[in-house]
mmCIF file of C-alpha atoms in Angstrom:
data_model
loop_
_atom_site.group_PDB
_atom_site.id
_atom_site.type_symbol
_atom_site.label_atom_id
_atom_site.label_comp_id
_atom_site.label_asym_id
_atom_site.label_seq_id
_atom_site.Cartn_x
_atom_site.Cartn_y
_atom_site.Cartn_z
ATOM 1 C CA UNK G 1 2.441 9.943 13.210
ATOM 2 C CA UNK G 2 2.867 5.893 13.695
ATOM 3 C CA UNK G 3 0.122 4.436 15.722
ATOM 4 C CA UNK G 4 0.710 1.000 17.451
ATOM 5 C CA UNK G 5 -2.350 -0.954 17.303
ATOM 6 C CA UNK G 6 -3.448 -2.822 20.446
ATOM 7 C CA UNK G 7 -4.632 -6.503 20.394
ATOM 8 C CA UNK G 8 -8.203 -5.345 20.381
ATOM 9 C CA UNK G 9 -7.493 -3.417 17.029
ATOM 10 C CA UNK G 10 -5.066 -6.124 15.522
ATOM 11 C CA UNK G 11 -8.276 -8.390 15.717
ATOM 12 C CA UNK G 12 -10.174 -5.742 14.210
ATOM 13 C CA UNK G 13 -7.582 -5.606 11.630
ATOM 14 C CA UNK G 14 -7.614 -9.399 11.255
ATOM 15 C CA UNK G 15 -12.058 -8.991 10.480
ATOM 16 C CA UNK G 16 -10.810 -6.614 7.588
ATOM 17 C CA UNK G 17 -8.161 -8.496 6.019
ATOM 18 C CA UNK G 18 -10.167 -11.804 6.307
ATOM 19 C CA UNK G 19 -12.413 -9.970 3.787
ATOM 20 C CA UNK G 20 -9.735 -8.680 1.422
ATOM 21 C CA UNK G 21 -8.429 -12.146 1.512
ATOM 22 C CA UNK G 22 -12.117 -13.600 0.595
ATOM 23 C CA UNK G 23 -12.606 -10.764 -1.866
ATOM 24 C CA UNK G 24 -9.316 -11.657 -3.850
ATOM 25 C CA UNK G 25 -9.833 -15.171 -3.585
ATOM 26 C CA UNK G 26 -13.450 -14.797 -5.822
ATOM 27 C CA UNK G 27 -11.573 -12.189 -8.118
ATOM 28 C CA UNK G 28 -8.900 -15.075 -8.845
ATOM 29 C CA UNK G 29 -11.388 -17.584 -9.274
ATOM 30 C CA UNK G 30 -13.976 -15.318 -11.831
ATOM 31 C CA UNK G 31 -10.690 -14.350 -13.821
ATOM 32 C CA UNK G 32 -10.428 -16.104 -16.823
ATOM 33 C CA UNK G 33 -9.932 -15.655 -20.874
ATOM 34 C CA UNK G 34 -13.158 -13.239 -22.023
ATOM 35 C CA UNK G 35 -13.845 -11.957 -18.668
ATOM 36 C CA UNK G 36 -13.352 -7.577 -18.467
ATOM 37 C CA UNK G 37 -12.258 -6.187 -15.834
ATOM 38 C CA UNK G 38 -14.825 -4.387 -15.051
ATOM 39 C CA UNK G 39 -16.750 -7.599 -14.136
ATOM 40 C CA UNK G 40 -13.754 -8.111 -12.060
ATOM 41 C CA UNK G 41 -14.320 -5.202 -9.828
ATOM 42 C CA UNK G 42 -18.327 -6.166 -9.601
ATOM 43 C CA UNK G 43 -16.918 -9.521 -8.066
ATOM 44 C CA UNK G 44 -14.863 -8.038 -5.500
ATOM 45 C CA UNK G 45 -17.683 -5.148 -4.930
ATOM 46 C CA UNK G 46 -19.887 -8.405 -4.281
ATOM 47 C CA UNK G 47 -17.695 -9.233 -1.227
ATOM 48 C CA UNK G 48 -17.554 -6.473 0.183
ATOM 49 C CA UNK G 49 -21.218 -5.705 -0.276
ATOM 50 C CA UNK G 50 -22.028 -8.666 1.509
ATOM 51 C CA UNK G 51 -19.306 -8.517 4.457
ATOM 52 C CA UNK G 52 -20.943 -5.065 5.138
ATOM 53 C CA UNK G 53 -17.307 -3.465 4.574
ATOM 54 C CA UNK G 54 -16.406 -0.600 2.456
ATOM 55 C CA UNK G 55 -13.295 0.342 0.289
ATOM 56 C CA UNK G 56 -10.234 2.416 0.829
ATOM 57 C CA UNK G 57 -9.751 2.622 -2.913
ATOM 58 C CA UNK G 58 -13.305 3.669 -4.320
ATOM 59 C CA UNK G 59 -13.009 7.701 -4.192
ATOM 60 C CA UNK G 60 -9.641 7.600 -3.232
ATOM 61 C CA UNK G 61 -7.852 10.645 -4.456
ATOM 62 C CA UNK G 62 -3.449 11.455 -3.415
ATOM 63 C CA UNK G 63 -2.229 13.952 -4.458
ATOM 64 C CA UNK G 64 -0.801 13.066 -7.611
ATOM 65 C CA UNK G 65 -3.712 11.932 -8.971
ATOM 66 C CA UNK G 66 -6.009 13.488 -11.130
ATOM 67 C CA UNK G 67 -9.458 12.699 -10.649
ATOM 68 C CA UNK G 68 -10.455 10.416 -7.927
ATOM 69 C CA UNK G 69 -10.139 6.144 -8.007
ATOM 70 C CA UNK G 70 -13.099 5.060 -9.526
ATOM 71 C CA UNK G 71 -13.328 1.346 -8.425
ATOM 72 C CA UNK G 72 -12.443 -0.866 -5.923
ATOM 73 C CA UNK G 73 -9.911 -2.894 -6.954
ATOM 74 C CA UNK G 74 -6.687 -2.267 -8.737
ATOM 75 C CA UNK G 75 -6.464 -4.420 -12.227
ATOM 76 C CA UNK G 76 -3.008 -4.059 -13.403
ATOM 77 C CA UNK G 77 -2.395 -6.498 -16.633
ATOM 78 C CA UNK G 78 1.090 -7.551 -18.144
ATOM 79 C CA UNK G 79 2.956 -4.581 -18.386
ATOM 80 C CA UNK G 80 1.117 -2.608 -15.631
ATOM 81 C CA UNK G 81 2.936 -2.606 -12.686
ATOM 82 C CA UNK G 82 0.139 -0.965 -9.858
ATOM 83 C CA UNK G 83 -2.970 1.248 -10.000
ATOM 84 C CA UNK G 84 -4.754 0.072 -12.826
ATOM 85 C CA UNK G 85 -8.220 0.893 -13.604
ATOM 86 C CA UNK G 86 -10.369 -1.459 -14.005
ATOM 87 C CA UNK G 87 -12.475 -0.896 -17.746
ATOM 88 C CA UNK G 88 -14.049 -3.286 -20.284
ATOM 89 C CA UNK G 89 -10.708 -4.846 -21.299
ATOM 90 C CA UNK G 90 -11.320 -8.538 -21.865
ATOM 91 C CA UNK G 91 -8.224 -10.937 -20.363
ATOM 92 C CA UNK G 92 -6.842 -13.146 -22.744
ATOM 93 C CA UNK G 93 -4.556 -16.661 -23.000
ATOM 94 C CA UNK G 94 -1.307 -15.929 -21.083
ATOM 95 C CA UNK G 95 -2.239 -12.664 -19.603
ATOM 96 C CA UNK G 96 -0.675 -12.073 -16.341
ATOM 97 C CA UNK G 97 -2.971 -10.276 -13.868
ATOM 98 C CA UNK G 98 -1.958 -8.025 -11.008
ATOM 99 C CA UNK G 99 -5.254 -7.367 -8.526
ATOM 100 C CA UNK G 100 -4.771 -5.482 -5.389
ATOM 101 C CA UNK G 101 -7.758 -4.964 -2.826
ATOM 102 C CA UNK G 102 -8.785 -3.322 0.129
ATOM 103 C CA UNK G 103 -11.654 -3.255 2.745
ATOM 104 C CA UNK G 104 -12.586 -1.379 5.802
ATOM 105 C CA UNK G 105 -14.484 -2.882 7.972
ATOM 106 C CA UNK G 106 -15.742 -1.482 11.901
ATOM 107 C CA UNK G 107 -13.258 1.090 11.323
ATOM 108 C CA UNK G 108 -10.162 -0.497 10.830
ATOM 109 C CA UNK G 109 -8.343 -1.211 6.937
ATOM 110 C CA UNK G 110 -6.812 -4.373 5.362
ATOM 111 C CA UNK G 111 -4.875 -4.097 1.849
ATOM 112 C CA UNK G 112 -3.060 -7.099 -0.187
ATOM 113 C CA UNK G 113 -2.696 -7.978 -3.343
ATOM 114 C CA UNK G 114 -1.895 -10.869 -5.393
ATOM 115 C CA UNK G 115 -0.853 -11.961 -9.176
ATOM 116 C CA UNK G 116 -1.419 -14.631 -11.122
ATOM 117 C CA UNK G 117 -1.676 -15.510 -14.757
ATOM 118 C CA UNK G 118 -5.128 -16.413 -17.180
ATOM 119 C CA UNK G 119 -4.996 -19.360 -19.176
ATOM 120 C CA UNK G 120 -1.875 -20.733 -20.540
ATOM 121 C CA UNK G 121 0.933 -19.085 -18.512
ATOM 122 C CA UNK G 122 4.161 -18.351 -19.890
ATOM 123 C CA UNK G 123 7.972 -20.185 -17.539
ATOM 124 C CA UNK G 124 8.813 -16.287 -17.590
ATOM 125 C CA UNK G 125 5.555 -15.046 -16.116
ATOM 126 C CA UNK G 126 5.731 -17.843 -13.506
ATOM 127 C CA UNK G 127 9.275 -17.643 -12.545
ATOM 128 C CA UNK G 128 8.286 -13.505 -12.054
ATOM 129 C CA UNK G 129 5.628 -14.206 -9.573
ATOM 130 C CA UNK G 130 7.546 -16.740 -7.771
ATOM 131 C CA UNK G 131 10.273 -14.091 -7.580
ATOM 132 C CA UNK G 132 7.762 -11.510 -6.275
ATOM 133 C CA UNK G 133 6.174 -14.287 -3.384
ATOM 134 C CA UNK G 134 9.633 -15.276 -2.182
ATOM 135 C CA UNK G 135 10.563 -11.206 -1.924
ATOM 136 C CA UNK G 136 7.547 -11.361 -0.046
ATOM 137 C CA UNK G 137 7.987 -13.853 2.370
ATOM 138 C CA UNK G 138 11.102 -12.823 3.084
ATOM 139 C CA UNK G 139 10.127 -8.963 3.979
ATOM 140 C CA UNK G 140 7.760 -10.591 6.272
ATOM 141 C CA UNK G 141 10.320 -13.085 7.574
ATOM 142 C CA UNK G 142 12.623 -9.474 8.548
ATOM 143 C CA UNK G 143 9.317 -8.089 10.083
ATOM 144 C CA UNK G 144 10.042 -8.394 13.796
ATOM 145 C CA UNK G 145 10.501 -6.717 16.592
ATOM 146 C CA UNK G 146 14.204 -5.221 16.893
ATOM 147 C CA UNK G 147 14.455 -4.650 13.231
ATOM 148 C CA UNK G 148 13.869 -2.008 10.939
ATOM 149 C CA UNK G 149 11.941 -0.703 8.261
ATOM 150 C CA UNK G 150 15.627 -1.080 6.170
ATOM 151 C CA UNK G 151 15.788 -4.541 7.271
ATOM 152 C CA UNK G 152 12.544 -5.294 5.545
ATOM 153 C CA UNK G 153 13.170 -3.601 2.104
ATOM 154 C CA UNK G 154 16.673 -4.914 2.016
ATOM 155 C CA UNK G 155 15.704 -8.623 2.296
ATOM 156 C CA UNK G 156 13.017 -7.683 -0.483
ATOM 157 C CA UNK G 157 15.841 -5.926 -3.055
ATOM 158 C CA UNK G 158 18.221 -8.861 -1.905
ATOM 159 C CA UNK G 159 15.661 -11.736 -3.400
ATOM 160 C CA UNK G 160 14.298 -8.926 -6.604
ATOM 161 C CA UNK G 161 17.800 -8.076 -7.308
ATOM 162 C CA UNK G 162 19.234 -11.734 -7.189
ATOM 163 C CA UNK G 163 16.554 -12.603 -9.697
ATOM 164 C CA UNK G 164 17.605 -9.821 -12.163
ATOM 165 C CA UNK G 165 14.285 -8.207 -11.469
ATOM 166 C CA UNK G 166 13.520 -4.513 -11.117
ATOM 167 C CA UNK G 167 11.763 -2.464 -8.668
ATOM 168 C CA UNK G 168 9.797 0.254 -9.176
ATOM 169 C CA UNK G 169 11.502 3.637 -8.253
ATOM 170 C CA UNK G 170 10.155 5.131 -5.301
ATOM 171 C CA UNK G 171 6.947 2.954 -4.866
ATOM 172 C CA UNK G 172 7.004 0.745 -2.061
ATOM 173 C CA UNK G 173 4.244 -0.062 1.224
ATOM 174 C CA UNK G 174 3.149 1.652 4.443
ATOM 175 C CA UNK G 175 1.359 1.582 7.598
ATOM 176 C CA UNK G 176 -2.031 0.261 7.750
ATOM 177 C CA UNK G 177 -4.866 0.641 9.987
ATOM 178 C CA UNK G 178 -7.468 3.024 10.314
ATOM 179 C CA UNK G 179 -6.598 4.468 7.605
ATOM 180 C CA UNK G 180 -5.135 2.798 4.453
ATOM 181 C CA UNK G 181 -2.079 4.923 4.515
ATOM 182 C CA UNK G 182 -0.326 5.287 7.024
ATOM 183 C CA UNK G 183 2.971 5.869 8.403
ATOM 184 C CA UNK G 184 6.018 5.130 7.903
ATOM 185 C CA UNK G 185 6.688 4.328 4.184
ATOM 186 C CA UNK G 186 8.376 1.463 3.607
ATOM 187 C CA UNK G 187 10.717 1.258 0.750
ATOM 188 C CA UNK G 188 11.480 -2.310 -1.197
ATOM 189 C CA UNK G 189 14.507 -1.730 -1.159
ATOM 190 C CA UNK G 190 16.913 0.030 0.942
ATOM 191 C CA UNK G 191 19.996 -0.169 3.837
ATOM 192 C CA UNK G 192 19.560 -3.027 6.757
ATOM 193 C CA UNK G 193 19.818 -1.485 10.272
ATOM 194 C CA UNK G 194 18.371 2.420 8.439
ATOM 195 C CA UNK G 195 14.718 3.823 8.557
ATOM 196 C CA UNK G 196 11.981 2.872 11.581
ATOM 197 C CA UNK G 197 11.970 0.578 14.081
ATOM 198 C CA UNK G 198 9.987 -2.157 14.212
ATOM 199 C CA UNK G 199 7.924 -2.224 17.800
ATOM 200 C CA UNK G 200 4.731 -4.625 18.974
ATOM 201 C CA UNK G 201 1.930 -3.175 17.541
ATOM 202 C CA UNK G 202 3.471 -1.329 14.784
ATOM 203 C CA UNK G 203 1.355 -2.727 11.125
ATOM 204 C CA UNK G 204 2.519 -2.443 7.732
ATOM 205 C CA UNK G 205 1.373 -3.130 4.365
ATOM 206 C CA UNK G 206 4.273 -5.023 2.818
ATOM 207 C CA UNK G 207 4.077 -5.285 -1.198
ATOM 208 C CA UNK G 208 7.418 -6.001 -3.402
ATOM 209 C CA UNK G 209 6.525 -4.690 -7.024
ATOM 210 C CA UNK G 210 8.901 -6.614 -9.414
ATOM 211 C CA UNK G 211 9.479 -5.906 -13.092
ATOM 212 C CA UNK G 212 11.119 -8.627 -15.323
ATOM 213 C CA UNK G 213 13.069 -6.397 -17.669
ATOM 214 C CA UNK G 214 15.665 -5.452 -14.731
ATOM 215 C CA UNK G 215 14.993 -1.511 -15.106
ATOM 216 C CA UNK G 216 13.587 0.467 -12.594
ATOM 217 C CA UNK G 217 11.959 3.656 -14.385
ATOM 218 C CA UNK G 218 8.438 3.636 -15.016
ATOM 219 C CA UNK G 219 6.113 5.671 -16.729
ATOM 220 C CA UNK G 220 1.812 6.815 -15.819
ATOM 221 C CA UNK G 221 -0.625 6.518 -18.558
ATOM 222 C CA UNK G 222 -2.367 9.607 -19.061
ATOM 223 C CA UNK G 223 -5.577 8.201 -16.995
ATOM 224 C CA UNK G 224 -2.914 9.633 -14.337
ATOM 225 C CA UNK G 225 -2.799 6.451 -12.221
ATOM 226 C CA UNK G 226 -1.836 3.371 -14.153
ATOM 227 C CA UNK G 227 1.882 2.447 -13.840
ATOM 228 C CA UNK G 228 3.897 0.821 -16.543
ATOM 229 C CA UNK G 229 7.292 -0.440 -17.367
ATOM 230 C CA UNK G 230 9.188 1.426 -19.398
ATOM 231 C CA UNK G 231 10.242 -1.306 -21.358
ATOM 232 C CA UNK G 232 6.990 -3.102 -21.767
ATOM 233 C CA UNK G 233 8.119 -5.867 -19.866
ATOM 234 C CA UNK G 234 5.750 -7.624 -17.360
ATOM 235 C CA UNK G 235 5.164 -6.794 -13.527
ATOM 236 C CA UNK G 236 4.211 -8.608 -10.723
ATOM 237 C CA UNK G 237 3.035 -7.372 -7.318
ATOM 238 C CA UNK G 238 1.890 -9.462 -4.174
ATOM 239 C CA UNK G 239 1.061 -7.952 -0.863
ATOM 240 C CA UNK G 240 -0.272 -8.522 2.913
ATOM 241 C CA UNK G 241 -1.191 -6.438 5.935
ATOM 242 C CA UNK G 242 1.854 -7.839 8.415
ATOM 243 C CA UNK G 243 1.123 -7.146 12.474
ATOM 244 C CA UNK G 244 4.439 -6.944 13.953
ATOM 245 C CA UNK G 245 4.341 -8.685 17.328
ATOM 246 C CA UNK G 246 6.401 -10.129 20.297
ATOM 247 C CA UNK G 247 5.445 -13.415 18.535
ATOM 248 C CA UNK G 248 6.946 -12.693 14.756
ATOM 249 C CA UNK G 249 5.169 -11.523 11.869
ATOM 250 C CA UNK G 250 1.378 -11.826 11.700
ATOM 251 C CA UNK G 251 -0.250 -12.176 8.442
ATOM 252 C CA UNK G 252 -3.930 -10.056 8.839
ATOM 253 C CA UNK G 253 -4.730 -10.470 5.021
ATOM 254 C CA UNK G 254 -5.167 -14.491 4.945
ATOM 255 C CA UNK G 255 -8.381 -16.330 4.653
#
């Protein structure tokens, strides 16, 4: 069931991404060569802490996974694409670093994520997260009213697939709102004109997931959640909570 959010609840929504925003902006700024990523997670934990908002992510348990998320951010390093757990790994020179975060906060969920690299980044790493923001901006830029959820994945796929980058099979974002999932999915890449339609009210987590080798198959570690290439080449993944509005596209997950 899709659930179109009122302007009451799009404010809410707006209180809960402010903090995701906040809490990814300290996790950026604490990253750096020698820090784990478990100190990572205590930063954003911090933020929440003191916003008085929760996380979708700590506990959370789909399906497919075997035992339940045991943090509350997602630390996905070079290679990873999504989902990693955060542990004592230590980032290094050149790493590039893949942090998505959630809150809830009176109720109502924000998600985004954002990449970056520690220390001396590599052209190739930079050119890949470019890549990933422009696929992003232009997902939101097809988020408005009249459109559909197609139109959205297919300008993602048009700027990942221009690039020579690939996109995770079968992973893509969703609704948001008072529940991290929600419905519909929304696929990065798929047929403009095809899927739902995009109505006032309507909010969706929108999160391109690029891969620099080209190749879309991807493998889980055995910690049943991590994500990899199959290759081992490196992933990038940026994301926001997107309103959709009478207006255009409104961006919930900004500071």
């Amino acid at each position: 069931m899709v659930e179109l959010k009122s302007e009451a609840a799009l404010a809410a929504m707006r209180e809960a991404g402010r903090v995701v925003a906040e809490a990814l902006a300290a996790v950026r700024g604490a990253a750096a060569v020698g820090v784990s990523l478990l100190e990572l997670d205590e930063v954003a934990r911090g933020v929440l802490r003191n916003a008085g908002a929760s996380s979708p992510f700590l506990g959370y348990r789909p399906a497919f996974a075997p035992v339940p998320f045991p943090a509350v951010i997602c630390a996905s390093v070079n290679d990873a694409v999504v989902h990693g757990i955060p542990d004592g790994y230590r980032l290094r020179d050149g790493d590039l670093v893949s942090i998505d975060c959630g809150a809830v906060l009176d109720g109502w969920a924000g998600d985004a994520a954002v990449s970056f690299t520690v220390g001396a980044a590599r052209p190739a790493d930079e050119r890949l997260i470019d890549t990933t923001r422009r696929a992003l901006d232009a997902g939101i830029a097809a988020a408005v009213v009249g459109n559909r959820t197609g139109d959205i994945a297919h300008a993602i796929a048009g700027v990942a697939r221009a690039a020579r980058c690939g996109l995770p099979e079968g992973f893509g974002g969703h609704g948001i709102g008072r529940r991290m999932h929600e419905d519909p999915h929304l696929p990065n890449e798929g047929r403009p004109g095809r899927g739902y339609p995009l109505r006032p009210g309507l909010v969706l987590a929108i999160e391109p997931m690029l891969t620099a080798g080209g190749r879309d198959d991807h493998h889980t570690d055995p910690d049943g959640w991590t994500l990899r290439t199959t290759d081992g080449s490196r992933a990038a993944h940026i994301e926001h909570t997107v309103a959709i509005t009478e207006d255009g596209p409104r961006i919930l997950t900004l500071v």
